[in-house]
XYZ file of C-alpha atoms in Angstrom:
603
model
C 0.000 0.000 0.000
C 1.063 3.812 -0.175
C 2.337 5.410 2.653
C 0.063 7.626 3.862
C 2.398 11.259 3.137
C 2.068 9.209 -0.695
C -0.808 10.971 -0.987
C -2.162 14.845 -2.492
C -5.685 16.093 -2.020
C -7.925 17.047 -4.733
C -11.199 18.390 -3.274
C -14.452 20.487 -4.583
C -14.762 22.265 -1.188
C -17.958 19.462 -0.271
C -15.884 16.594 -0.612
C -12.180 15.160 -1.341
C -9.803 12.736 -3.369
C -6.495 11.407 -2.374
C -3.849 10.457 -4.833
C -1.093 8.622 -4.485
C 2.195 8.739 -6.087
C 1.346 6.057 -8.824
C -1.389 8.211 -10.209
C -4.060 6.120 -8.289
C -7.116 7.721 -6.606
C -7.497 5.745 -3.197
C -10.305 7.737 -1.674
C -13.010 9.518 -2.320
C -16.348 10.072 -1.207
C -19.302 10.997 -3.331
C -21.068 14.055 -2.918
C -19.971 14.766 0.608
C -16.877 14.600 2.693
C -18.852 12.079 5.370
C -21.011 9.954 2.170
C -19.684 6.520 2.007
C -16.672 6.019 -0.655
C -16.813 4.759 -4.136
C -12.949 4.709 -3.701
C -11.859 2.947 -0.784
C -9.039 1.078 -1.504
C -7.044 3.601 0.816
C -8.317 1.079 3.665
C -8.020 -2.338 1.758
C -7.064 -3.264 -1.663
C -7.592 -2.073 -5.490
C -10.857 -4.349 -5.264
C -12.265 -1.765 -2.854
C -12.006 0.828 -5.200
C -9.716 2.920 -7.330
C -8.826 4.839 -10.351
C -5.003 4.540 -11.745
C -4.121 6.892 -14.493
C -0.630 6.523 -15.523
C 1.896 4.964 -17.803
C 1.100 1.540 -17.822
C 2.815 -0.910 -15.519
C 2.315 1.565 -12.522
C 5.463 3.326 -12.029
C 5.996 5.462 -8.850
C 5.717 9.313 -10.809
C 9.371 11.050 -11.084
C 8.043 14.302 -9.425
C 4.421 16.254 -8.684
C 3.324 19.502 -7.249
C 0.488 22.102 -6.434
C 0.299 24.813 -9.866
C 0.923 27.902 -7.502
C -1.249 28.184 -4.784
C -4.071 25.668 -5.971
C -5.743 22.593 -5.308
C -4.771 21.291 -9.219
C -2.500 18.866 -9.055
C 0.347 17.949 -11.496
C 2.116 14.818 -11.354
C 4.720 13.651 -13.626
C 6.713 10.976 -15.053
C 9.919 10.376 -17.392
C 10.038 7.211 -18.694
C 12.110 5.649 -21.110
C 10.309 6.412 -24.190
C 9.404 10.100 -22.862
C 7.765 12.049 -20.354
C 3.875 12.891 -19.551
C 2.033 15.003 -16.987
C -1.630 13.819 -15.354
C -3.261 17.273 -13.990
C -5.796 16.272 -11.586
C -8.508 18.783 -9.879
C -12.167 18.880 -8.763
C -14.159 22.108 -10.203
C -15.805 24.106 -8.096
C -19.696 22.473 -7.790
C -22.168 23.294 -10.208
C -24.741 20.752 -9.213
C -22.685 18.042 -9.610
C -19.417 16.874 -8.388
C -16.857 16.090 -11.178
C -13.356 14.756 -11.123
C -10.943 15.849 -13.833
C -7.789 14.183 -15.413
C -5.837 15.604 -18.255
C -3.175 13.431 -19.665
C -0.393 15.187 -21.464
C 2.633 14.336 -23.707
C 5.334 16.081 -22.926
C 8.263 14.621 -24.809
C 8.691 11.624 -26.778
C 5.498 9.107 -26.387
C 3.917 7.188 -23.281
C 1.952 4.101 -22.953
C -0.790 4.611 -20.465
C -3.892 2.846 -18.649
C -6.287 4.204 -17.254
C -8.048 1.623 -14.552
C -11.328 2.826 -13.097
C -12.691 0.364 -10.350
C -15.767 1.642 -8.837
C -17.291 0.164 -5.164
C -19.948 2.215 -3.969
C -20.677 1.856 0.223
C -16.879 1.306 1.032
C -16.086 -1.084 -0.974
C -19.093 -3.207 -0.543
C -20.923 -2.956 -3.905
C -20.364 -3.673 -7.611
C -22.568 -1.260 -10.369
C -24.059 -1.746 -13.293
C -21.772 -0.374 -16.327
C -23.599 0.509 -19.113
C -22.862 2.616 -22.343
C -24.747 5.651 -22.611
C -24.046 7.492 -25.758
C -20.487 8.460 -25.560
C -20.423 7.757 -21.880
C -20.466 5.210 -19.208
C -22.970 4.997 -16.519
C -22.315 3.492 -13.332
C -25.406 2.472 -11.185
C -25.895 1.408 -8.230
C -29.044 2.087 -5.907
C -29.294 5.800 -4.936
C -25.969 6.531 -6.621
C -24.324 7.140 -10.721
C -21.281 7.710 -12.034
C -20.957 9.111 -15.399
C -17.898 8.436 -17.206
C -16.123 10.057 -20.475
C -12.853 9.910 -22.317
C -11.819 10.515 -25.554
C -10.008 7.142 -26.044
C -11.522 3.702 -26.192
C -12.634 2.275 -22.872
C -13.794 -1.729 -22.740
C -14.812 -3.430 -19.301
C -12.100 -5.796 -17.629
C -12.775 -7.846 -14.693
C -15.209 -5.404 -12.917
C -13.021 -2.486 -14.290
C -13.739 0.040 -17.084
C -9.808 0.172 -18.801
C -8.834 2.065 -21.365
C -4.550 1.297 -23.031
C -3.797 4.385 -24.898
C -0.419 6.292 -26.140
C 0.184 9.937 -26.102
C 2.526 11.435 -27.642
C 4.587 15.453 -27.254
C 2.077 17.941 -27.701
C -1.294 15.610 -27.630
C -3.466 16.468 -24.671
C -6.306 13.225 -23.217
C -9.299 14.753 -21.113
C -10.759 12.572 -18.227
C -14.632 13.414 -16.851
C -15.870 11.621 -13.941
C -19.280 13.091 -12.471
C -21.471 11.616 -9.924
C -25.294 12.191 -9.456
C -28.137 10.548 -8.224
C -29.359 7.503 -10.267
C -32.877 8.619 -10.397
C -32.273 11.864 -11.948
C -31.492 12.968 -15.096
C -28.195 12.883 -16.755
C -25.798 15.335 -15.223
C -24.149 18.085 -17.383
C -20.347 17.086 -18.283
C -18.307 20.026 -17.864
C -15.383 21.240 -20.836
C -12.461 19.643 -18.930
C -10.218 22.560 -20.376
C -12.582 25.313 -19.208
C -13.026 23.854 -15.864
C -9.240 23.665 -15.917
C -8.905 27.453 -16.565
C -11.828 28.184 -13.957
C -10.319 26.469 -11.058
C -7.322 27.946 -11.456
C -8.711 31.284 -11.529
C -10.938 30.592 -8.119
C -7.593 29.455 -6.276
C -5.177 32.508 -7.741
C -8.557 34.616 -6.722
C -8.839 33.069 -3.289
C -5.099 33.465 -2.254
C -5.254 37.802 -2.655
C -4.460 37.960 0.528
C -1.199 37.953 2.663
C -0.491 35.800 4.686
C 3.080 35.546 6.245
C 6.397 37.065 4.781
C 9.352 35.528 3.901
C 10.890 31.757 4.496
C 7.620 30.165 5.835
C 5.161 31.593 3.333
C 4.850 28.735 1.037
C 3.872 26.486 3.676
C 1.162 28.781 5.695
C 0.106 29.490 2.190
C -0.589 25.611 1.151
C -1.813 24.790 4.682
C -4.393 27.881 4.038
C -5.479 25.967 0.518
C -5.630 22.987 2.709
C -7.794 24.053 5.308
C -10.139 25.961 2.619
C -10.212 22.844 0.723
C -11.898 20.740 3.744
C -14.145 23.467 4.093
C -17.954 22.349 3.624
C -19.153 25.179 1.499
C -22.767 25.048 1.968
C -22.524 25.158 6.026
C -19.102 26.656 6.256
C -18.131 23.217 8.947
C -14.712 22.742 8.424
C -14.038 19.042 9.013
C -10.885 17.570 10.682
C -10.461 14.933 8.003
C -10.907 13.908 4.894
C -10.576 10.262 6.018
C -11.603 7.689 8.418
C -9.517 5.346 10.159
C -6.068 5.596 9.468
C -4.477 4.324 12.187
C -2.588 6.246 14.675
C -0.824 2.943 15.415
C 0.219 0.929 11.837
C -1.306 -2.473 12.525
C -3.302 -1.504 15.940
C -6.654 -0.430 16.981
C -6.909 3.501 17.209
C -8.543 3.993 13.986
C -11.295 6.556 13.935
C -13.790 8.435 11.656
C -12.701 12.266 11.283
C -15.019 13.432 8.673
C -16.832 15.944 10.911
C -16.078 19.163 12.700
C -15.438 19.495 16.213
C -16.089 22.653 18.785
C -12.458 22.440 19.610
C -11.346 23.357 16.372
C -13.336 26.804 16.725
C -10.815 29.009 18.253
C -7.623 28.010 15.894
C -10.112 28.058 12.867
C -10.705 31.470 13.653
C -7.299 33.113 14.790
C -5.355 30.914 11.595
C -8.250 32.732 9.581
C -8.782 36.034 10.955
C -4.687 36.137 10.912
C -4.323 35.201 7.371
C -6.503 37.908 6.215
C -10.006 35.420 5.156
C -12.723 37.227 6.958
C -15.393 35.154 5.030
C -14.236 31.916 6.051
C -13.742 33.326 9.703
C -17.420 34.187 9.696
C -18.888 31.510 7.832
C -17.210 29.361 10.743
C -18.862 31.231 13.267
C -22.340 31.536 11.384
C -22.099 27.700 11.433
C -20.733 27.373 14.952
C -23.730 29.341 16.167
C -26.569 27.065 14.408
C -25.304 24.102 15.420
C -25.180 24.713 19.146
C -28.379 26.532 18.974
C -30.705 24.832 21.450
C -30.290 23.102 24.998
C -26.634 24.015 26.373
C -27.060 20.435 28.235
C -27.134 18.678 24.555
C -23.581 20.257 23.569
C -21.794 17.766 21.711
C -17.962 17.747 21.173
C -18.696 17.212 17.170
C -20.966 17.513 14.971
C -21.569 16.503 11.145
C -21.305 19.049 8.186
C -24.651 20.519 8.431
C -24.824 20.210 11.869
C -26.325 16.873 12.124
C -25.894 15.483 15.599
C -26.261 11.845 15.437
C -23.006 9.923 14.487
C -23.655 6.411 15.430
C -20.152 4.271 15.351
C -20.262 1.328 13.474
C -17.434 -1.319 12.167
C -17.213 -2.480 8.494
C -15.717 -5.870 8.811
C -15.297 -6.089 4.753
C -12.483 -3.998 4.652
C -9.281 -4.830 5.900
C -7.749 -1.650 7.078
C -4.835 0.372 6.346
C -1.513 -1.911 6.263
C -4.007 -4.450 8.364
C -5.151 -1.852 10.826
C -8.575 -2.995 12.281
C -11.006 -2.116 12.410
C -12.359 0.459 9.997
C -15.171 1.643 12.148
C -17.720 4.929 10.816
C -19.047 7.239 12.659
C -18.001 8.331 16.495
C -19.264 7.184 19.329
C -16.945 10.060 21.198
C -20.002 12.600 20.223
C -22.018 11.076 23.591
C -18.546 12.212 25.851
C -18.896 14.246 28.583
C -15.970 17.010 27.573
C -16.147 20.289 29.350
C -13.614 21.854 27.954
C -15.885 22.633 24.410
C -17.607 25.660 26.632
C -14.788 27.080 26.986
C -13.621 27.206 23.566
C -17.190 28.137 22.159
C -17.287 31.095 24.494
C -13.518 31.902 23.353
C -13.845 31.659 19.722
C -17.294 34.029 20.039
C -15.375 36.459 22.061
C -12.398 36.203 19.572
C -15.158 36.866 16.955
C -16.878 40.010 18.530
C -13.000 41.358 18.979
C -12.850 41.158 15.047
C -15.875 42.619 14.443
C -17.598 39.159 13.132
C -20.849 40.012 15.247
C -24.612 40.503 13.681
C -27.527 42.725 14.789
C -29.146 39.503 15.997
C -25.981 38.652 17.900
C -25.557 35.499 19.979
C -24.930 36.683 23.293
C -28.476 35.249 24.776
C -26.794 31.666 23.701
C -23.392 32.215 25.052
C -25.421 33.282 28.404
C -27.071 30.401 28.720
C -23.980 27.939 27.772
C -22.231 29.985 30.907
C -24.876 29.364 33.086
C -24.895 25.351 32.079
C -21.031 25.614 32.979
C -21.738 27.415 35.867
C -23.710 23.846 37.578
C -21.123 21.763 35.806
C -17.677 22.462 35.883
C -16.669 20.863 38.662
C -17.711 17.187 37.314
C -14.993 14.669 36.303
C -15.262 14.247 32.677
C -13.513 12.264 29.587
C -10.660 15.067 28.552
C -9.697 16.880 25.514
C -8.076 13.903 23.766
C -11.507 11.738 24.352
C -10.108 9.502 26.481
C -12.628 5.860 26.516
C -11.260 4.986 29.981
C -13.194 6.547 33.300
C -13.683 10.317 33.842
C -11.162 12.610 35.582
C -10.513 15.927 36.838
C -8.647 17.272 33.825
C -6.345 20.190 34.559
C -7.440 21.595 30.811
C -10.745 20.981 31.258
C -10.897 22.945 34.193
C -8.636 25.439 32.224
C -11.047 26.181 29.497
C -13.642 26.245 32.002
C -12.204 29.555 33.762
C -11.648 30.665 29.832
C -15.677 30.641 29.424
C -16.261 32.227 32.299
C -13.155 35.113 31.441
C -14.883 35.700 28.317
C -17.674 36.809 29.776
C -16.814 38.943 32.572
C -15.024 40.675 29.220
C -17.598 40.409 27.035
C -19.320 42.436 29.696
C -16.471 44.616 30.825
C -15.486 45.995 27.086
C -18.356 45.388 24.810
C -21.035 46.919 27.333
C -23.456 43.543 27.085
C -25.450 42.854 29.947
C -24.961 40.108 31.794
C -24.803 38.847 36.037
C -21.409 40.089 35.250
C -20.287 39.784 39.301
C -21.386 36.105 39.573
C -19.343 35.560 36.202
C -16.370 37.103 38.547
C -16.573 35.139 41.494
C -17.095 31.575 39.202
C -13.500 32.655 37.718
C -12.009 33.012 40.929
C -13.320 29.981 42.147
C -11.811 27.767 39.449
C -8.521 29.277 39.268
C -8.601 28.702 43.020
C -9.316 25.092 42.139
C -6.711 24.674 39.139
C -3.843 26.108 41.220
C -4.602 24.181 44.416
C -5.372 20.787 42.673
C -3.574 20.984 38.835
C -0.069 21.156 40.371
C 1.690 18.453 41.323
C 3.544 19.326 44.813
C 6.384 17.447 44.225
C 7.557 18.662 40.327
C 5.818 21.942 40.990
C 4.463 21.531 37.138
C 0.796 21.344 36.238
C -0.302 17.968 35.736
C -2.742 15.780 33.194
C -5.369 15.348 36.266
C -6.104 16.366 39.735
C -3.882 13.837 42.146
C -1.609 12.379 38.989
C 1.931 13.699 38.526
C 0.850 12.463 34.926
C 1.831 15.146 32.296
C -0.276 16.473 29.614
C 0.901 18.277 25.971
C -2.864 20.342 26.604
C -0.770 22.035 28.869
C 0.996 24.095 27.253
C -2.176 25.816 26.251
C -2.242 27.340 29.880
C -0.413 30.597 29.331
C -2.041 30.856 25.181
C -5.370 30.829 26.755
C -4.705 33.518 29.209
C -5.030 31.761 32.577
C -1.218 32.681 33.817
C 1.582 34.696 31.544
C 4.337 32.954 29.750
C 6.407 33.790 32.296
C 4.883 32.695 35.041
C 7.376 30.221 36.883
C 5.046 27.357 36.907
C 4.098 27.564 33.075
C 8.064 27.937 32.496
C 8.465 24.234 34.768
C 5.285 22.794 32.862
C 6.890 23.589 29.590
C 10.226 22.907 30.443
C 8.917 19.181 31.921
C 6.941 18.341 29.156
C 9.709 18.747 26.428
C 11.660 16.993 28.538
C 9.701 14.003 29.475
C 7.279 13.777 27.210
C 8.576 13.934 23.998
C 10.379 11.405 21.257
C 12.729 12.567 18.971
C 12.227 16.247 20.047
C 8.561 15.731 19.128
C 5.251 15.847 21.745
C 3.205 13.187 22.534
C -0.346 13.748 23.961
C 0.384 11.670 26.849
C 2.184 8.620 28.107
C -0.369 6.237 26.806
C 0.918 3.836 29.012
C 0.367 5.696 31.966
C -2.788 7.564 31.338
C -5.518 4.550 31.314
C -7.277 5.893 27.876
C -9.224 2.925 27.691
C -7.300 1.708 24.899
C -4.721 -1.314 23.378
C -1.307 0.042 22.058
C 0.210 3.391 21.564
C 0.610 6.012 19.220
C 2.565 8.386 17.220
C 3.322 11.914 18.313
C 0.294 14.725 17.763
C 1.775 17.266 15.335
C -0.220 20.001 16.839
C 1.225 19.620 20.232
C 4.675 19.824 18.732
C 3.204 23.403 17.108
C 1.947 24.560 20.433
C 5.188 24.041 21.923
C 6.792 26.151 19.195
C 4.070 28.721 20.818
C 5.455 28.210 24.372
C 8.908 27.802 23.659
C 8.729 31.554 21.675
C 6.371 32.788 24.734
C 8.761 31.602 27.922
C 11.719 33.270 25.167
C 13.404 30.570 23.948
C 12.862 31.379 20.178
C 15.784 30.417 18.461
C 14.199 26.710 20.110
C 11.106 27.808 18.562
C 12.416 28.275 15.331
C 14.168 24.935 15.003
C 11.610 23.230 16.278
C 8.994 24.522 13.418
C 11.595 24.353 10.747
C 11.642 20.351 11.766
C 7.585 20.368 12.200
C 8.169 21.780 8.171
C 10.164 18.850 7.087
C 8.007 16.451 8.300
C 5.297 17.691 5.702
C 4.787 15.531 2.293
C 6.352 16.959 -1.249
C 3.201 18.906 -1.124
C 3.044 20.109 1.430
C 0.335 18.154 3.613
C 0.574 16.830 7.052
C -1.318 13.982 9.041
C -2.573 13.621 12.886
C 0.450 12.269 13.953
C 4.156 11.018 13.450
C 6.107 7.856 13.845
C 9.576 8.778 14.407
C 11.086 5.751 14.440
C 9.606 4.227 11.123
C 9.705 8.365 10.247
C 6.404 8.191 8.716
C 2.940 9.735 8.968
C 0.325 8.331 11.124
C -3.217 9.042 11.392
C -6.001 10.693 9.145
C -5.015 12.865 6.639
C -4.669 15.785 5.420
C -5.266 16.990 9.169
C -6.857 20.471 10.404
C -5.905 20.356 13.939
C -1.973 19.880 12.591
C -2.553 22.351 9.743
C -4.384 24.983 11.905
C -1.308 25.803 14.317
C 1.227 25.417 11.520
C -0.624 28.811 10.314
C -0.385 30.155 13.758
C 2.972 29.235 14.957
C 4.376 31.305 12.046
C 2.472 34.282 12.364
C 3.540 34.157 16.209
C 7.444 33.864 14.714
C 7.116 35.783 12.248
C 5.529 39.079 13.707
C 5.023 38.135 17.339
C 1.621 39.399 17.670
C -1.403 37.054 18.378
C 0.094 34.662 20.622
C -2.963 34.521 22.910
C -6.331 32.501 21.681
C -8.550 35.502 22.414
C -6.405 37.879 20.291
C -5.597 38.755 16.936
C -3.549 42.128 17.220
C -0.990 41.097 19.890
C -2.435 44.643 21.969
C -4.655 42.055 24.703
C -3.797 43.323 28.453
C -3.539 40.479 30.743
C -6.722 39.600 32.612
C -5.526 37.049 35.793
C -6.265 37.445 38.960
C -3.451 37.980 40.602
């Protein structure tokens, strides 16, 4: 199988394609991010679904890249009868969604195959091929695939193939476009035009700055990334593209990340409202308001694309997993978690929102009231933790954390926007739990914060402590916590979450380390003043990315591969961050995006 950092992602802003180096599209899901995948041979083998487009026999391609800042991909190949180029992309939707491949002689001539192997449900189902004209229809059940070429294309063991050469100069068009089987035949778009037009959206998209200098290629391509897993018609960014690549080749932690999580709210914002894209900053928010419109008890951790909140778990014993890593499950049963840290970072991304002038007439500050007073009964239970942890609740140190941040938004919210609001009550709740963090979240021997109340355990959450505002930088026990943590719970110079070993998660085996807690400790290395630290460390975090720039959940430095599902937000939102922080040094706090926020402890 590919490695997983084999792959580039092609996506339509509703849904996604990877493809690996061979020219082979592993996954994708038709019409949405979370539908089930016509491609899925990303978590078996070709049988589950594929399309290959290359010179025949399969070769690995001799380079590829992004054209500028895009989502079109170019991958090519010399060979030893000449050299072609397959430019891949997904136009933006019309009312279908359409994959394009252009084939392309550059010198000399090429054999190539094209291979198209379509399993609709994962895998699990075989269509109907028909001819249609100068098409091919696909059908099965609620779904169609309509497929056109310009070369000759003849059926082959549950495959639609087509052998063809190109030669310098000649130019092959690809159309793939799915649609519901009982409507009527969706419109093909010109493959050349569309070609033109998507380039034109991306160059169009990118207007506006983003960082300076050495690092601006990669906040630039982690900016197309993050756009590109953007749900267009809700404005949910999901954290995934994928489910179920493991974070442990061959083990058990294999889960479904095709939704979008509260937790994400705050870095979606800042890495937006940093980077200049105001629309995508408030679509966010318009989104994060509807969805946890309602009872503040029914707050979920996650949530589907529109919103949807039920995402039952389920396993699909068919498939065989990536490199044998079972199961493949869909779905995640995590969205019934008790995780009280998602107040917090509602309240804080809304506050972070108002501070950039993201607020409506009909603004949402009856809602945030009443998530506040839902805290207000309820932070002091034991819950299951930022990281989701299956094993029995605690008293996490970050969860009581974001807890005080919900309740400092609001005494704020109050204190510089003029909203009304039992602003005194708000005080005393603050007090109260930073009472309770610094009597209980420090362990008395180390003198460090720790994972939960009475563990000594440590914890890469945190080093969110002085970004969210609850003690400075320099505050001697943030210095120790920071200092401990890269020192004890690291490999390679990398963070883990957690000692899995030692933090009873509920769960078989290990893991690889999170690439976003290596990013937030380029944030508190840079905030305690060890920058040149920083630095290095994010110039390593950079060369762990693919040749195009993407990066998974996590990082295997032993085997010194990619683990998890991929492309990840959560690793490519503090990328963008971390290097505005280096770079400028303003915005290093969650609730600001000027770098002018007074501190607001108490004492």
């Amino acid at each position: 199988m590919a490695k997983i950092e084999d792959y580039a992602l092609i996506g339509d802003l509703h849904t996604a394609a990877l493809v690996d180096r061979t020219g082979s599209i592993d996954w994708l899901c038709f019409p949405r991010f979370d539908s089930p995948a016509c491609f899925a041979a990303l978590l078996d083998t070709p049988d589950a679904g594929r399309w290959r487009l290359g010179p025949s026999g399969g070769a690995r391609s001799t380079r590829r890249r992004y054209r500028g800042a895009s989502l079109v991909l170019e991958t090519e190949w010399d060979t030893p009868d000449g050299t072609v180029r397959v430019t891949d992309f997904m136009p933006q939707r019309g009312n279908h969604p359409d994959v394009v491949r252009i084939v392309e002689g550059l010198e000399g001539e090429v054999r190539m195959t094209s291979e198209l192997t379509l399993r609709f449900d994962y895998g699990s189902i075989v269509p109907w091929v028909r001819r249609r004209g100068d098409e091919l229809e696909a059908v099965a059940g609620p779904d169609s695939v309509w497929f056109w070429t310009t070369v000759p294309v003849e059926g082959r063991d549950l495959s639609s193939v087509s052998d063809f050469v190109v030669r310098e100069g000649e130019r092959v068009p690809f159309v793939l476009t799915w649609g519901r089987s009982h409507e009527k035949v969706p419109h093909r778009p010109d493959p050349f035009h569309a070609l033109e037009d998507t380039l034109a959206f991306w160059q169009d998209w990118n207007r506006t700055e983003t960082v300076e200098g050495r690092w601006e290629e990669a906040v630039t391509r982690s900016l197309v990334v993050l756009k590109a897993m953007t749900y267009a018609p809700t404005g949910g960014i999901v954290a995934a593209v994928t489910t179920s690549l493991p974070e442990e080749l061959g083990g058990t932690r294999n889960w479904d990340y095709r939704y979008c999580w509260l937790r994400d709210a705050t870095y979606t914002l800042q890495a937006m409202l940093l980077s200049g894209h105001l629309e995508e900053a408030g679509a966010w928010r318009e989104w994060l308001l509807r969805t946890v419109a309602g009872d503040p008890g029914d707050l979920q951790i996650m949530y589907a694309l529109d919103g949807t909140r039920r995402l039952p778990e389920m396993e699909l014993p068919w498939l065989k997993g990536y490199e044998g890593s079972s199961p493949v499950r869909i779905g995640n049963e995590a969205v019934d978690q008790l995780q009280l840290d998602v107040w917090g970072e509602v309240l804080d991304s809304l506050f972070l929102a108002r501070q950039a002038g993201l607020e409506r007439q009909d603004d949402s500050w009856n809602l945030q009231k009443a998530l506040m007073h839902h805290l207000e009964a309820r932070w002091q239970e034991p819950d299951n933790g930022l990281w989701e942890m299956r094993g029995p609740r605690r008293h996490f140190t970050h969860s009581k954390v974001m807890a005080w941040v919900a309740a400092d938004r609001m005494v704020r919210s109050v204190e510089e926007f003029g909203l009304p609001g039992p602003v005194q009550r708000w005080r005393r709740v603050r007090e109260e739990i930073r009472a309770d963090v610094l009597a209980n979240g420090i362990s008395p021997t180390t003198g460090t914060f720790t994972q939960s109340y009475g563990s000594d355990n440590l914890d890469a959450s945190l080093l969110l402590i002085p970004r969210v505002g609850f003690l400075p930088f320099d505050d001697p026990r943030v210095v120790a916590t920071v200092e401990a943590i890269q020192r004890d719970l690291t490999e390679d110079g990398f963070v883990l979450r957690y000692r899995t070993e030692e933090s009873a998660d509920g769960l078989p085996g290990s893991e690889g380390v999170f690439l976003a807690c290596s990013f937030w400790m380029v944030d508190a290395l840079h905030g305690i003043g060890r920058t040149d630290e920083a630095r290095e460390l994010f110039e390593r975090l950079l060369s762990l990315r693919n040749d195009v720039g993407l990066l998974s959940e996590e990082y295997d430095p032993v085997s010194r591969r990619q683990l998890g599902n991929f492309p990840q937000a959560f690793s490519h939102f503090p990328l963008v961050v971390a290097a505005h922080h280096l770079t400028s040094g303003e915005g290093e706090r969650s609730d600001d995006v000027d770098g002018h926020v007074e501190g607001h402890g108490e004492g």
